[in-house]
Coordinates of N, CA and C in Angstrom, one line a residue:
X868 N 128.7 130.1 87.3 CA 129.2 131.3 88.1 C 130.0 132.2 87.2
X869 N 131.0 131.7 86.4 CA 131.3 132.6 84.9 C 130.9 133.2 84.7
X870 N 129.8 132.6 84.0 CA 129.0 133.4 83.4 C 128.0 134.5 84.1
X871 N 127.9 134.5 85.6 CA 126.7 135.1 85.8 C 127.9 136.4 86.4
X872 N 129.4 136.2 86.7 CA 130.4 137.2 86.8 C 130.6 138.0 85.8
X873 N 130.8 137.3 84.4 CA 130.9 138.0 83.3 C 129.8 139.2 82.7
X874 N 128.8 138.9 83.1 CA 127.4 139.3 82.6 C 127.5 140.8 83.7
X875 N 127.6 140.1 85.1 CA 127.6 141.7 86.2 C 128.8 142.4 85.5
X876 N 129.6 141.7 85.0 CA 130.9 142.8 85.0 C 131.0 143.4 83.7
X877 N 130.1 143.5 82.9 CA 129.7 144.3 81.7 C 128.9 144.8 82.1
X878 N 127.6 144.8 82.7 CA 126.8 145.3 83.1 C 127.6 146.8 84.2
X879 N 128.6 146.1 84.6 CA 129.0 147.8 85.0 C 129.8 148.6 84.2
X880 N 130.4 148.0 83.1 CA 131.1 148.6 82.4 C 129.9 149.4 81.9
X881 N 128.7 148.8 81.2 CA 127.5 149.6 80.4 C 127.1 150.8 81.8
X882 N 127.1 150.5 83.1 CA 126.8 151.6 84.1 C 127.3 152.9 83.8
X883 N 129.2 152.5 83.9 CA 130.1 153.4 83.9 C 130.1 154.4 82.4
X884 N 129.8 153.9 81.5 CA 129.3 154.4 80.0 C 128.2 155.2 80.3
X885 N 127.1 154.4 80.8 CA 126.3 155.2 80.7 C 125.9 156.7 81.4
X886 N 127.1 157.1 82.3 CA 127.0 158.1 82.8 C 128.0 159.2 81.8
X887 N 128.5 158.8 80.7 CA 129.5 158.9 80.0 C 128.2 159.4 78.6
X888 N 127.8 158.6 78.4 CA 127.4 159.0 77.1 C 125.7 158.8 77.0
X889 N 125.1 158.6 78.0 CA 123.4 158.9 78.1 C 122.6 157.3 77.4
X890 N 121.6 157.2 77.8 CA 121.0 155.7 78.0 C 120.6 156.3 76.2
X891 N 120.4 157.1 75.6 CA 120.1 157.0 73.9 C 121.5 156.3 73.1
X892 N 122.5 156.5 73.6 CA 123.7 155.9 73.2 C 124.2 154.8 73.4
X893 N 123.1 153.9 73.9 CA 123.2 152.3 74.6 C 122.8 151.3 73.4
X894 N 123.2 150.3 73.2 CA 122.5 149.3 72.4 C 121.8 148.5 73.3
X895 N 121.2 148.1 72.0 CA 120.0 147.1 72.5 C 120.6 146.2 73.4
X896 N 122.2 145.7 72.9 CA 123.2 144.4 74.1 C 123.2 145.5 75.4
X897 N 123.7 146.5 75.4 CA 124.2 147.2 76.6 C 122.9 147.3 77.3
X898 N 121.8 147.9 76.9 CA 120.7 147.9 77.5 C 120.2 146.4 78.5
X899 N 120.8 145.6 77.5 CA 120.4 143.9 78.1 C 121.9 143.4 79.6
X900 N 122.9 144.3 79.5 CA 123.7 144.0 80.8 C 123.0 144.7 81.6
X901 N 122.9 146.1 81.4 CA 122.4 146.8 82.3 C 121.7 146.4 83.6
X902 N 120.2 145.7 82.4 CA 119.2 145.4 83.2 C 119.9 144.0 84.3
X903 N 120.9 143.2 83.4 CA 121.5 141.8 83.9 C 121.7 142.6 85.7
X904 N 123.0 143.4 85.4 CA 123.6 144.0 86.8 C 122.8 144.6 87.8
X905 N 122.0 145.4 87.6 CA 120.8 145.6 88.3 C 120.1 145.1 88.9
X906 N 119.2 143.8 87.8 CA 118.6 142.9 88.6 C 119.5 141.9 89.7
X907 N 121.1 141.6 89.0 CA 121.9 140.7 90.0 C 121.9 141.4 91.5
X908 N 122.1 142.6 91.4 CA 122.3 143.3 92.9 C 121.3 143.2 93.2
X909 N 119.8 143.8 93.1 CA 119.1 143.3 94.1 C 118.7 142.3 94.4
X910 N 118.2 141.4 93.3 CA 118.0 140.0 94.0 C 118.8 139.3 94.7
X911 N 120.1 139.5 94.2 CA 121.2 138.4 94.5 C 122.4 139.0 95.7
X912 N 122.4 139.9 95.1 CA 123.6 140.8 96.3 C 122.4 141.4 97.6
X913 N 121.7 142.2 97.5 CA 120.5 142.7 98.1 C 119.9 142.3 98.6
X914 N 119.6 141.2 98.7 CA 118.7 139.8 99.1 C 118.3 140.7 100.6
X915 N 119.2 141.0 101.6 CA 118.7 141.4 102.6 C 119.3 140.1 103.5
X916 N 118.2 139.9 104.8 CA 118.6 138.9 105.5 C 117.6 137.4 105.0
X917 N 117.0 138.0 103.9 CA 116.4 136.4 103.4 C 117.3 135.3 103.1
X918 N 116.9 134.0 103.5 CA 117.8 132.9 103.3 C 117.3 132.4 102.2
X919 N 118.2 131.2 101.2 CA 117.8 130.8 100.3 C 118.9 129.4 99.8
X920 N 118.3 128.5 99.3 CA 119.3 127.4 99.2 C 120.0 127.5 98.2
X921 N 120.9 126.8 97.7 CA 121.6 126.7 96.9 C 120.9 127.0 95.3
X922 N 120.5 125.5 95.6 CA 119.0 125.6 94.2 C 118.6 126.7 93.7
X923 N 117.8 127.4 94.8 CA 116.9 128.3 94.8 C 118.1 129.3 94.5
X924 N 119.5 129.7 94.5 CA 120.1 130.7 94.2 C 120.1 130.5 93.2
X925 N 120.7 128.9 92.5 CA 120.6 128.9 90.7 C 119.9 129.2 90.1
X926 N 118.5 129.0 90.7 CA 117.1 129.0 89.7 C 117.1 130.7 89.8
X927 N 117.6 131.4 90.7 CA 117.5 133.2 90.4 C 118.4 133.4 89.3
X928 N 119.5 132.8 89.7 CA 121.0 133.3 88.3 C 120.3 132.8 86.9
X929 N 119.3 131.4 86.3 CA 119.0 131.0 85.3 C 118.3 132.0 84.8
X930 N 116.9 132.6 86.5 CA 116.1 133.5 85.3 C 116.8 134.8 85.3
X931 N 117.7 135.5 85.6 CA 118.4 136.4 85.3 C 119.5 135.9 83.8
X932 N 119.8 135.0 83.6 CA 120.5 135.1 82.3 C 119.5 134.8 81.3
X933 N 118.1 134.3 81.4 CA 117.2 134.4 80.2 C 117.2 135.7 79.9
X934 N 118.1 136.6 80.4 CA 117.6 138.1 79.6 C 117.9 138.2 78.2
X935 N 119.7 137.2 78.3 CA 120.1 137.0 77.3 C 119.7 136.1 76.2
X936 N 120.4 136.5 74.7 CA 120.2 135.1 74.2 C 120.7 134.1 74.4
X937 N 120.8 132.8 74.1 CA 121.4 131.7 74.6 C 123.0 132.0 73.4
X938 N 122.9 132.4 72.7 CA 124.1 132.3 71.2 C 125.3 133.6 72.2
X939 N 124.7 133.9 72.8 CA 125.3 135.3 73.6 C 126.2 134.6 75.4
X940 N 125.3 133.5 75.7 CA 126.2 133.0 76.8 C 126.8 131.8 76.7
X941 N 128.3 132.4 76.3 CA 129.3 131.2 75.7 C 130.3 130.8 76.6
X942 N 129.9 130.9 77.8 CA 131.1 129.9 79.1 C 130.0 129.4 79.5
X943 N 128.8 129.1 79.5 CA 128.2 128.0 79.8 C 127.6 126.9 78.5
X944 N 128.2 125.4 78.9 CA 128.1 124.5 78.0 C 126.9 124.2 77.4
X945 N 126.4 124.1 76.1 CA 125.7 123.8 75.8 C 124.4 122.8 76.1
X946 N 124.7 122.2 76.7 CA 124.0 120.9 77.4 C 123.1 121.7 78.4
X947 N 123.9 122.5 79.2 CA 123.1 122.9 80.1 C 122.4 124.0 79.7
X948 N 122.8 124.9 78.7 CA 121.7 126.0 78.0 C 120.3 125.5 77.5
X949 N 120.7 124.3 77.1 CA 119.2 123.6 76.9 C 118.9 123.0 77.7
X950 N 119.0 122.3 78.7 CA 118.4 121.9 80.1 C 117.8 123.1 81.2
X951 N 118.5 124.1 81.3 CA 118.1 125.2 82.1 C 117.5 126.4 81.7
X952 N 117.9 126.3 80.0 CA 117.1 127.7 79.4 C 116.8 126.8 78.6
X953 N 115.7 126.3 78.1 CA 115.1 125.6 76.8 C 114.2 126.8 75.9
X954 N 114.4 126.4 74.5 CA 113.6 127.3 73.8 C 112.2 127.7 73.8
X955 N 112.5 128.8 73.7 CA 110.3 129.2 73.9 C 109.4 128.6 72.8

């Protein structure tokens, strides 16, 4: 849950920039919150009145942080980056 706070909350900092200095002045990381925050609000915040279990919330937060790379999300322990994101 850290980490999937940390990730929205750069993702709006890259928002707040981006109205500041135009999506050509994004890096390729900023470009990677962006999409993070985005997708968190709709699937996650947005959901609507659809229900969903616990589980089923994590498995949305896991495939929302495969945006990133694993060397990039460092408040989630190791153990679990390779159990829940394993390499391609």
């Amino acid at each position: 849950a850290d980490q999937v706070y940390a990730c929205h909350a750069r993702g709006l900092e890259v928002r707040r920039l981006l109205s500041v200095v135009g999506a050509a002045a994004l890096s390729a990381e900023d470009r990677r919150y962006l999409e993070f925050s985005t997708r968190f609000e709709r699937e996650i915040v947005g959901q609507g009145t659809a229900r969903r279990s616990v589980t089923e919330t994590l498995d949305v937060f896991w495939s929302l942080l495969r945006i990133f790379p694993p060397e990039d999300l460092r408040r989630i322990p190791p153990e679990l980056l390779h159990r829940y994101l394993p390499a391609p």
